[in-house]
Short mmCIF file of C-alpha atoms and ligand atoms in Angstrom, two decimals:
data_model
loop_
_atom_site.label_atom_id
_atom_site.label_comp_id
_atom_site.label_asym_id
_atom_site.label_seq_id
_atom_site.Cartn_x
_atom_site.Cartn_y
_atom_site.Cartn_z
CA MET G 123 113.95 117.36 136.46
CA LEU G 124 111.82 115.47 134.18
CA LYS G 125 110.28 117.07 131.04
CA GLU G 126 106.68 117.30 131.37
CA LEU G 127 105.08 115.12 128.77
CA SER G 128 102.45 116.22 126.00
CA GLU G 129 98.54 116.11 126.87
CA ARG G 130 98.48 113.80 124.04
CA ALA G 131 100.99 111.17 125.42
CA VAL G 132 99.66 111.53 128.79
CA LYS G 133 96.14 110.67 127.21
CA LEU G 134 97.58 107.70 125.33
CA LYS G 135 99.19 106.66 128.52
CA GLU G 136 96.25 106.22 130.27
CA GLU G 137 94.05 104.75 127.37
CA LEU G 138 97.19 101.85 127.22
CA VAL G 139 96.79 101.34 130.90
CA ASP G 140 93.37 100.77 130.66
CA PHE G 141 93.68 98.40 127.61
CA MET G 142 96.45 96.31 129.35
CA GLU G 143 94.02 96.02 132.18
CA ALA G 144 90.83 95.10 130.32
CA TYR G 145 92.46 93.11 127.43
CA VAL G 146 95.78 92.13 127.97
CA TYR G 147 96.84 90.58 131.37
CA PRO G 148 93.34 88.63 131.49
CA ASN G 149 94.02 86.92 128.05
CA GLU G 150 98.04 86.22 128.78
CA LYS G 151 96.77 82.87 130.07
CA VAL G 152 94.35 82.32 127.00
CA TYR G 153 97.14 83.18 124.61
CA THR G 154 99.73 80.42 125.95
CA GLU G 155 96.82 77.92 126.21
CA GLN G 156 95.83 78.62 122.51
CA LEU G 157 99.30 78.30 121.74
CA SER G 158 99.85 75.13 123.37
CA ASN G 159 96.48 73.44 122.15
CA GLN G 160 97.06 74.14 118.14
CA GLU G 161 98.32 71.47 115.95
CA ASN G 162 101.79 72.97 115.86
CA ARG G 163 103.31 75.95 118.22
CA TRP G 164 104.17 78.01 114.73
CA GLN G 165 100.72 79.18 114.16
CA ILE G 166 99.43 82.31 115.48
CA PRO G 167 96.68 81.98 118.58
CA PRO G 168 93.29 83.57 117.29
CA ILE G 169 93.63 85.81 120.85
CA MET G 170 96.62 87.68 119.27
CA GLU G 171 94.48 89.00 116.08
CA GLU G 172 91.60 89.89 118.10
CA LEU G 173 93.66 91.82 120.38
CA LYS G 174 95.38 93.57 117.56
CA SER G 175 92.16 94.36 116.04
CA LYS G 176 90.61 96.11 119.14
CA ALA G 177 94.26 98.10 119.80
CA LYS G 178 93.84 99.15 116.21
CA ASN G 179 90.18 100.54 116.64
CA LYS G 180 90.96 102.31 119.65
CA GLY G 181 94.22 104.06 117.79
CA LEU G 182 96.47 102.33 119.89
CA TRP G 183 98.75 101.18 117.10
CA ASN G 184 102.18 102.00 115.51
CA LEU G 185 102.72 103.92 118.65
CA PHE G 186 106.68 103.65 118.15
CA LEU G 187 106.92 105.41 114.85
CA PRO G 188 108.11 108.95 114.99
CA ASP G 189 107.07 109.53 111.42
CA GLU G 190 103.63 111.57 111.25
CA GLN G 191 102.66 110.39 107.98
CA TYR G 192 103.01 106.55 108.80
CA GLY G 193 102.89 106.37 112.52
CA ALA G 194 102.09 108.20 115.84
CA GLY G 195 104.27 111.11 115.35
CA LEU G 196 105.59 110.73 119.04
CA SER G 197 108.83 111.66 120.25
CA ASN G 198 111.20 109.37 121.74
CA TYR G 199 110.96 110.50 125.05
CA GLU G 200 106.92 110.46 124.55
CA TYR G 201 107.01 106.69 123.14
CA ALA G 202 109.39 105.59 126.10
CA HIS G 203 106.53 106.29 128.66
CA LEU G 204 104.15 104.16 126.68
CA CYS G 205 106.87 101.47 125.66
CA GLU G 206 107.38 100.97 129.45
CA ILE G 207 103.88 100.01 129.89
CA MET G 208 103.94 97.42 127.00
CA GLY G 209 107.12 95.81 128.43
CA ARG G 210 104.69 94.22 131.42
CA SER G 211 103.39 91.64 129.46
CA LEU G 212 105.57 89.57 126.79
CA ILE G 213 102.57 89.50 124.57
CA ALA G 214 101.85 93.29 124.53
CA PRO G 215 104.23 94.82 121.88
CA GLU G 216 102.92 92.74 119.34
CA VAL G 217 99.19 93.80 120.25
CA PHE G 218 100.10 97.37 119.62
CA ASN G 219 102.27 96.54 116.81
CA CYS G 220 105.33 97.51 118.38
CA ASN G 221 107.31 94.74 118.57
CA ALA G 222 111.00 93.91 117.38
CA PRO G 223 112.36 93.26 114.79
CA ASP G 224 109.28 94.64 113.07
CA THR G 225 109.43 98.49 114.56
CA GLY G 226 113.41 98.33 113.34
CA ASN G 227 112.30 97.23 109.89
CA MET G 228 109.72 99.60 109.50
CA GLU G 229 111.71 102.55 110.47
CA VAL G 230 114.14 101.67 107.85
CA LEU G 231 111.63 100.95 105.31
CA VAL G 232 109.95 104.51 106.20
CA LYS G 233 113.37 106.39 105.65
CA TYR G 234 114.90 104.38 102.95
CA GLY G 235 112.39 102.50 101.16
CA THR G 236 111.23 103.45 97.52
CA GLU G 237 107.79 104.06 96.97
CA GLU G 238 107.16 100.58 95.47
CA GLN G 239 108.83 99.15 98.31
CA LYS G 240 106.84 100.97 100.96
CA LYS G 241 103.67 99.78 99.28
CA GLN G 242 104.81 96.12 98.82
CA TRP G 243 106.16 95.73 102.50
CA LEU G 244 105.88 98.65 104.92
CA GLU G 245 102.21 99.18 103.97
CA PRO G 246 101.24 95.39 105.43
CA LEU G 247 103.60 95.81 108.09
CA LEU G 248 102.37 98.82 109.16
CA ALA G 249 98.71 97.02 109.14
CA GLY G 250 100.21 94.08 111.18
CA GLU G 251 99.42 91.40 108.43
CA ILE G 252 103.02 90.59 107.74
CA ARG G 253 106.08 89.99 109.70
CA SER G 254 109.61 90.60 108.96
CA VAL G 255 113.31 89.61 110.05
CA PHE G 256 116.49 91.25 110.67
CA SER G 257 119.50 89.22 109.52
CA MET G 258 122.85 90.63 110.42
CA THR G 259 124.44 88.16 113.18
CA GLU G 260 126.44 85.15 111.80
CA PRO G 261 127.71 81.86 113.59
CA ALA G 262 130.84 81.99 111.98
CA VAL G 263 132.04 85.51 113.55
CA ALA G 264 131.81 87.69 116.71
CA SER G 265 128.79 89.70 115.41
CA SER G 266 128.94 92.04 117.98
CA ASP G 267 131.71 93.90 116.10
CA ALA G 268 129.54 94.14 112.65
CA THR G 269 132.94 95.12 110.49
CA ASN G 270 133.14 91.34 110.83
CA ILE G 271 129.91 90.44 109.17
CA GLN G 272 130.93 88.13 106.28
CA SER G 273 128.06 87.31 104.01
CA SER G 274 128.16 88.39 100.38
CA ILE G 275 126.33 90.55 98.08
CA VAL G 276 127.38 90.67 94.76
CA ARG G 277 126.12 92.59 91.70
CA ASP G 278 125.29 90.68 88.61
CA GLY G 279 123.53 92.74 85.89
CA ASP G 280 120.43 94.37 87.27
CA GLU G 281 120.15 92.01 90.42
CA TYR G 282 122.43 91.29 93.49
CA VAL G 283 123.30 87.39 94.37
CA ILE G 284 123.34 87.04 98.08
CA ASN G 285 125.40 84.10 99.92
CA ALA G 286 124.75 84.38 103.64
CA ARG G 287 124.86 81.90 107.09
CA LYS G 288 123.00 83.81 109.46
CA TRP G 289 121.37 83.01 112.76
CA TRP G 290 119.43 84.54 115.59
CA SER G 291 116.99 86.10 112.89
CA THR G 292 114.08 86.98 115.01
CA GLY G 293 110.67 86.36 113.72
CA ALA G 294 112.06 83.79 111.06
CA MET G 295 109.58 80.93 112.24
CA ASP G 296 106.47 82.95 112.15
CA PRO G 297 104.50 81.81 109.36
CA ARG G 298 103.44 85.31 108.41
CA CYS G 299 107.08 86.41 108.11
CA LYS G 300 107.44 87.48 104.29
CA ILE G 301 110.41 89.81 104.18
CA ALA G 302 114.05 90.02 105.53
CA ILE G 303 116.59 92.87 106.08
CA VAL G 304 120.01 91.39 105.26
CA MET G 305 123.42 92.54 105.83
CA GLY G 306 126.44 91.94 104.12
CA LYS G 307 129.58 93.03 102.25
CA THR G 308 128.99 94.45 98.69
CA ASP G 309 133.11 95.49 98.91
CA PRO G 310 135.27 93.65 100.79
CA ASN G 311 138.04 95.90 99.64
CA ALA G 312 136.28 99.45 100.85
CA GLU G 313 137.28 101.38 103.99
CA ARG G 314 135.90 99.05 106.91
CA HIS G 315 132.73 101.03 107.64
CA LYS G 316 132.05 101.36 103.77
CA GLN G 317 132.30 97.51 102.97
CA GLN G 318 128.66 96.53 104.25
CA SER G 319 125.47 97.05 102.85
CA MET G 320 121.71 96.22 103.52
CA ILE G 321 119.38 94.67 101.10
CA LEU G 322 115.48 93.29 100.87
CA VAL G 323 115.11 90.00 100.71
CA PRO G 324 111.40 88.49 100.14
CA PHE G 325 111.27 85.38 102.15
CA ASP G 326 109.88 83.19 99.50
CA THR G 327 112.80 84.07 97.09
CA PRO G 328 114.74 80.71 95.97
CA GLY G 329 117.48 79.78 98.16
CA VAL G 330 116.47 81.13 101.35
CA GLU G 331 116.36 78.14 103.49
CA VAL G 332 115.42 78.44 107.41
CA LYS G 333 117.76 75.56 108.83
CA ARG G 334 116.86 75.18 112.18
CA HIS G 335 115.08 77.02 114.99
CA LEU G 336 116.96 78.42 118.17
CA PRO G 337 115.25 78.49 121.55
CA VAL G 338 116.12 80.60 124.45
CA PHE G 339 116.69 79.12 127.83
CA GLY G 340 114.54 76.33 126.53
CA TYR G 341 111.74 78.94 125.55
CA ASP G 342 110.58 78.57 121.96
CA HIS G 343 109.19 82.12 121.65
CA ALA G 344 106.62 80.63 119.44
CA PRO G 345 104.74 81.61 116.97
CA ASN G 346 107.77 84.13 116.24
CA GLY G 347 111.05 82.21 117.03
CA HIS G 348 114.59 82.79 116.34
CA ALA G 349 116.25 81.15 113.70
CA GLU G 350 119.39 79.98 111.67
CA ILE G 351 118.85 80.98 108.04
CA HIS G 352 121.17 80.20 104.88
CA TYR G 353 120.90 82.39 102.11
CA ASN G 354 122.13 80.17 98.89
CA ASN G 355 122.45 82.26 95.86
CA VAL G 356 119.50 84.34 96.53
CA ARG G 357 118.90 86.55 93.67
CA VAL G 358 116.77 89.89 94.14
CA PRO G 359 116.39 93.09 91.97
CA ALA G 360 119.33 95.75 92.24
CA SER G 361 116.66 98.07 93.38
CA ASN G 362 116.44 96.17 96.68
CA ILE G 363 119.29 97.55 97.99
CA LEU G 364 118.71 100.15 100.86
CA LEU G 365 120.19 103.68 100.35
CA GLY G 366 123.24 102.30 98.33
CA GLU G 367 126.31 100.04 98.17
CA GLY G 368 128.34 100.70 101.39
CA ARG G 369 125.76 102.61 103.56
CA GLY G 370 124.83 99.25 105.97
CA PHE G 371 126.61 100.74 108.85
CA GLU G 372 124.81 104.21 108.32
CA ILE G 373 121.41 102.51 108.71
CA ALA G 374 122.49 99.98 111.39
CA GLN G 375 123.40 103.13 113.61
CA GLY G 376 119.80 105.14 112.90
CA ARG G 377 117.98 101.85 113.72
CA LEU G 378 119.67 101.21 117.09
CA GLY G 379 119.22 104.03 118.83
CA PRO G 380 115.76 104.11 119.52
CA GLY G 381 115.43 100.50 119.24
CA ARG G 382 117.88 100.27 122.49
CA ILE G 383 115.32 102.95 124.20
CA HIS G 384 112.26 100.55 123.44
CA HIS G 385 114.25 97.59 124.75
CA CYS G 386 115.32 99.11 127.97
CA MET G 387 111.99 100.83 128.47
CA ARG G 388 110.21 97.24 128.24
CA ALA G 389 112.88 96.25 130.58
CA ILE G 390 111.88 98.59 133.21
CA GLY G 391 108.20 97.82 132.45
CA ALA G 392 109.07 94.33 133.31
CA ALA G 393 110.78 95.18 136.56
CA GLU G 394 107.88 97.06 137.69
CA ARG G 395 105.78 94.17 137.21
CA ALA G 396 107.81 92.03 139.04
CA LEU G 397 107.97 94.27 142.17
CA GLU G 398 104.36 94.52 141.85
CA LEU G 399 103.99 90.91 141.82
CA LEU G 400 106.78 90.51 144.59
CA ILE G 401 104.33 92.76 146.96
CA THR G 402 101.26 90.94 146.40
CA ARG G 403 102.93 87.52 146.94
CA ALA G 404 104.77 88.80 150.24
CA ASN G 405 101.35 90.31 151.48
CA SER G 406 99.40 86.60 150.88
CA ARG G 407 102.26 84.12 152.22
CA GLU G 408 103.06 83.21 155.88
CA ALA G 409 106.40 81.96 156.98
CA PHE G 410 107.55 81.17 160.43
CA HIS G 411 104.89 83.04 162.20
CA SER G 412 104.45 86.29 160.48
CA LYS G 413 103.49 87.62 156.67
CA LEU G 414 106.38 87.57 154.45
CA ILE G 415 105.93 91.54 153.88
CA ASP G 416 106.42 92.11 157.53
CA LYS G 417 109.96 91.07 157.53
CA ASP G 418 112.67 93.46 157.63
CA VAL G 419 114.61 91.27 155.01
CA ILE G 420 111.79 91.42 152.20
CA ARG G 421 111.14 94.83 152.93
CA ALA G 422 114.73 95.78 152.05
CA GLN G 423 114.31 93.86 148.85
CA ILE G 424 111.27 95.91 148.02
CA ALA G 425 113.25 99.15 148.98
CA GLU G 426 116.32 98.38 146.70
CA SER G 427 114.08 97.58 143.82
CA ARG G 428 112.41 100.88 143.92
CA ILE G 429 115.70 102.62 143.94
CA GLU G 430 117.24 101.07 141.13
CA ILE G 431 113.86 101.00 138.96
CA GLU G 432 113.70 105.00 139.55
CA GLN G 433 117.38 105.51 138.58
CA ALA G 434 117.02 103.30 135.37
CA ARG G 435 114.20 104.67 134.53
CA LEU G 436 115.25 108.51 135.00
CA LEU G 437 118.68 107.55 132.93
CA THR G 438 116.76 105.81 130.08
CA LEU G 439 114.11 108.74 129.71
CA HIS G 440 117.45 111.27 129.72
CA ALA G 441 118.75 109.31 127.09
CA ALA G 442 115.70 109.33 125.14
CA ASN G 443 115.37 113.04 125.63
CA LYS G 444 118.93 113.58 124.42
CA ILE G 445 118.05 111.63 121.05
CA ASP G 446 115.35 113.87 120.82
CA GLN G 447 117.15 117.02 121.09
CA GLU G 448 120.65 116.17 119.78
CA GLY G 449 120.33 112.87 117.50
CA ALA G 450 121.36 109.16 118.34
CA LYS G 451 125.11 110.24 117.88
CA ALA G 452 125.07 112.95 120.43
CA ALA G 453 123.38 110.45 122.82
CA ARG G 454 125.90 107.37 122.20
CA LYS G 455 127.01 107.48 125.74
CA GLU G 456 123.90 107.79 127.34
CA ILE G 457 122.70 105.22 125.00
CA ALA G 458 125.23 102.77 125.92
CA MET G 459 124.81 103.37 129.79
CA ILE G 460 121.28 102.25 129.58
CA LYS G 461 121.58 99.38 127.63
CA ILE G 462 123.71 98.34 130.63
CA ALA G 463 121.91 99.72 133.50
CA ALA G 464 117.99 98.57 132.60
CA PRO G 465 118.90 95.21 131.82
CA ARG G 466 120.70 94.66 135.07
CA VAL G 467 118.15 96.27 137.08
CA ALA G 468 115.30 94.22 135.65
CA LEU G 469 117.44 91.27 136.33
CA ASN G 470 117.68 92.26 139.81
CA VAL G 471 114.12 92.74 140.67
CA LEU G 472 112.97 89.66 138.83
CA ASP G 473 115.62 87.61 140.84
CA ARG G 474 114.25 88.99 144.12
CA ALA G 475 110.54 88.41 142.94
CA ILE G 476 111.44 84.70 141.83
CA GLU G 477 113.08 84.37 145.24
CA VAL G 478 109.83 85.53 147.24
CA TYR G 479 107.53 83.43 144.89
CA GLY G 480 109.66 80.33 145.79
CA GLY G 481 109.15 77.24 143.40
CA ALA G 482 106.13 79.06 141.94
CA GLY G 483 108.85 81.74 140.67
CA VAL G 484 110.64 79.30 138.49
CA SER G 485 107.30 77.60 137.10
CA ASP G 486 105.04 78.95 134.25
CA ASP G 487 102.14 79.80 136.50
CA PHE G 488 103.89 83.16 136.89
CA PRO G 489 105.42 85.53 134.27
CA LEU G 490 108.83 86.09 136.24
CA ALA G 491 110.89 83.17 134.78
CA GLU G 492 110.36 84.00 131.30
CA HIS G 493 110.82 87.69 131.99
CA TRP G 494 113.93 86.92 133.68
CA ALA G 495 115.24 84.72 130.57
CA ASN G 496 114.22 87.54 128.16
CA ALA G 497 115.91 90.19 130.09
CA ARG G 498 119.17 87.73 130.47
CA THR G 499 119.39 87.73 126.74
CA LEU G 500 118.89 91.49 126.61
CA ARG G 501 122.68 91.78 127.92
CA ILE G 502 123.68 90.01 124.88
CA VAL G 503 121.01 91.25 122.16
CA ASP G 504 122.18 94.50 120.47
CA GLY G 505 125.59 94.63 121.79
CA PRO G 506 126.69 92.83 124.45
CA ASP G 507 127.40 94.74 128.13
CA GLN G 508 131.20 94.36 127.31
CA VAL G 509 131.11 96.41 124.17
CA HIS G 510 128.77 98.95 125.40
CA LEU G 511 131.24 99.50 128.62
CA ARG G 512 134.30 99.57 126.49
CA ASP G 513 132.39 102.51 124.41
CA ILE G 514 131.57 104.47 127.60
CA GLY G 515 135.02 104.27 129.07
CA LYS G 516 136.62 105.39 125.70
CA LEU G 517 134.14 108.25 125.35
CA GLU G 518 134.63 109.28 129.13
CA VAL G 519 138.24 109.13 128.68
CA ARG G 520 137.97 111.40 125.52
CA GLU G 521 135.97 113.91 127.10
CA GLN G 522 138.17 114.06 130.32
CA LEU G 523 141.47 114.62 128.04
CA LEU G 524 139.57 116.98 125.72
CA LYS G 525 138.86 119.11 128.79
CA GLU G 526 142.57 119.07 129.98
CA THR G 527 143.93 119.85 126.64
CA GLU G 528 141.46 122.99 126.45
CA THR G 529 142.18 123.93 129.68
CA GLU G 530 146.24 123.71 129.20
CA LEU G 531 145.50 126.10 125.86
CA VAL G 532 143.61 128.45 127.99
CA GLY G 533 146.49 128.69 130.44
CA ARG G 534 148.87 129.46 127.83
C1 FAD F 664 117.15 86.03 121.73
C2 FAD F 664 118.07 87.03 120.79
C3 FAD F 664 117.53 87.62 119.41
C4 FAD F 664 118.41 88.21 118.36
N1 FAD F 664 117.90 88.60 117.51
C5 FAD F 664 118.58 89.15 116.63
C6 FAD F 664 118.17 89.49 115.13
O1 FAD F 664 116.60 89.53 115.00
N2 FAD F 664 118.81 89.59 114.60
C7 FAD F 664 120.17 89.56 114.47
O2 FAD F 664 120.89 90.16 113.38
N3 FAD F 664 120.74 89.41 115.86
C8 FAD F 664 120.12 88.87 116.73
N4 FAD F 664 120.38 88.54 117.83
C9 FAD F 664 122.06 88.63 118.09
C10 FAD F 664 122.61 89.34 118.96
O3 FAD F 664 122.48 91.02 118.33
C11 FAD F 664 124.17 88.97 118.95
O4 FAD F 664 124.27 87.61 119.44
C12 FAD F 664 124.94 89.96 119.77
O5 FAD F 664 125.26 91.13 118.88
C13 FAD F 664 126.36 89.38 119.77
O6 FAD F 664 126.96 88.80 118.87
P1 FAD F 664 127.45 87.39 119.27
O7 FAD F 664 126.68 86.45 119.26
O8 FAD F 664 128.21 86.97 117.79
O9 FAD F 664 128.82 87.26 120.06
P2 FAD F 664 130.33 87.67 119.93
O10 FAD F 664 130.25 88.85 119.00
O11 FAD F 664 130.96 86.59 119.83
O12 FAD F 664 130.66 88.24 121.49
C14 FAD F 664 130.61 87.30 122.21
C15 FAD F 664 130.89 87.76 123.72
O13 FAD F 664 132.46 88.40 123.90
C16 FAD F 664 132.61 89.48 124.52
N5 FAD F 664 133.07 90.66 123.55
C17 FAD F 664 132.83 91.25 122.80
N6 FAD F 664 133.52 92.00 122.15
C18 FAD F 664 134.19 92.54 123.30
C19 FAD F 664 135.20 93.64 123.50
N7 FAD F 664 135.30 94.77 122.66
N8 FAD F 664 135.63 93.82 124.87
C20 FAD F 664 135.22 92.47 125.82
N9 FAD F 664 134.50 91.57 125.75
C21 FAD F 664 133.75 91.47 124.31
C22 FAD F 664 131.16 89.75 125.42
O14 FAD F 664 130.97 89.07 126.73
C23 FAD F 664 130.29 89.13 124.16
O15 FAD F 664 129.10 88.78 124.70
C24 FAD F 664 119.74 88.00 118.69
C25 FAD F 664 120.18 87.20 120.14
C26 FAD F 664 119.60 86.71 120.94
C27 FAD F 664 120.03 86.13 121.95
#
């Protein structure tokens, strides 16, 4: 049975739904138009700052952050319900200062930043004044296995020198981007999981070079964008290392659990919106002498979509609750399962909706095509499906064998 949602979370959910209806959906087109009518697409459409300011005034701000001092202090389970609503619109997460990768970066700074770093980077990030990137993935190696990361972070007196070739650093094209968290090796001879560290690199440090923009299925994701970045002999103070040398994996693990819940709940939100759009369209179009909505084949697609969405939501909420109760490590099988299930469901529902819309479905007149492109990348981002399948299989087999050994021991 689903755990009851706290009164506070129920109220926030209602306020969020109202805000989306009143301000977000009606301004999606405004945002796109402003973006296209600017001198270049790497500027912030004014409507975004207007919406952020409205959301902030209403207290719908930094809801993702479980820390009570800096954020809303909600559990993963509570926030998951809110995150789903934000996922319905591609512009919504930033409106509420709940967009990746800033959310994960802010969590890292809350947990591991010094007081000075919090003042310099966390506070303006929490205020939505600056943006950040997370630079882990490298073009030269299979980065889904983070032990492959080759970038070097070398101590030199009271500084570190960073040399790295990174790509798919989300947010790097944003003119407000001021800080990067970079992952690289401080000790290539240490034990495999102790070689990597994470370090703060101010984006205006000499040697930080944004080489090129990377579109996704042709979408530029302006004004945030993804980019290839070269870090060429970049020097930062030694105090910029986070948590200490060799602790990169530890930080990455803490960052990824809640981040995957966010991705999955947003995907479920996108699927819900797609189903709504599907029904609206099917109810307004006639083909071959009857409305689409009255055709059995369309009804069956609606039914399949509802079944899949409910399954994915329940599994994701279960994973969120398990993180709250037992920690991300204990919930790793559940997290891996949702990371596969939720994007698949979103893709299935979006695909059905696109089909019902016909040519309109693949156009930019409706948000379906862009949501589909996003959901497809989600099967790669934060660990590809194959890697999660491998982990689930491994855990399942281990649990079964453990049970058999226990039974054997009891039987002796
Ligand atoms: C839109 C987008 C945004 C991103 N944002 C960021 C970001 O902000 N910061 C960042 O650092 N990275 C980011 N990434 C990178 C993303 O996290 C990586 O692409 C992902 O981790 C996979 O790494 P890779 O591309 O090196 O693929 P590889 O590691 O080369 O893997 C390629 C494929 O190999 C297969 N494979 C891998 N391991 C196994 C296995 N054990 N068994 C069977 N098959 C396997 C899988 O099919 C996998 O998809 C982003 C990517 C995209 C597309």
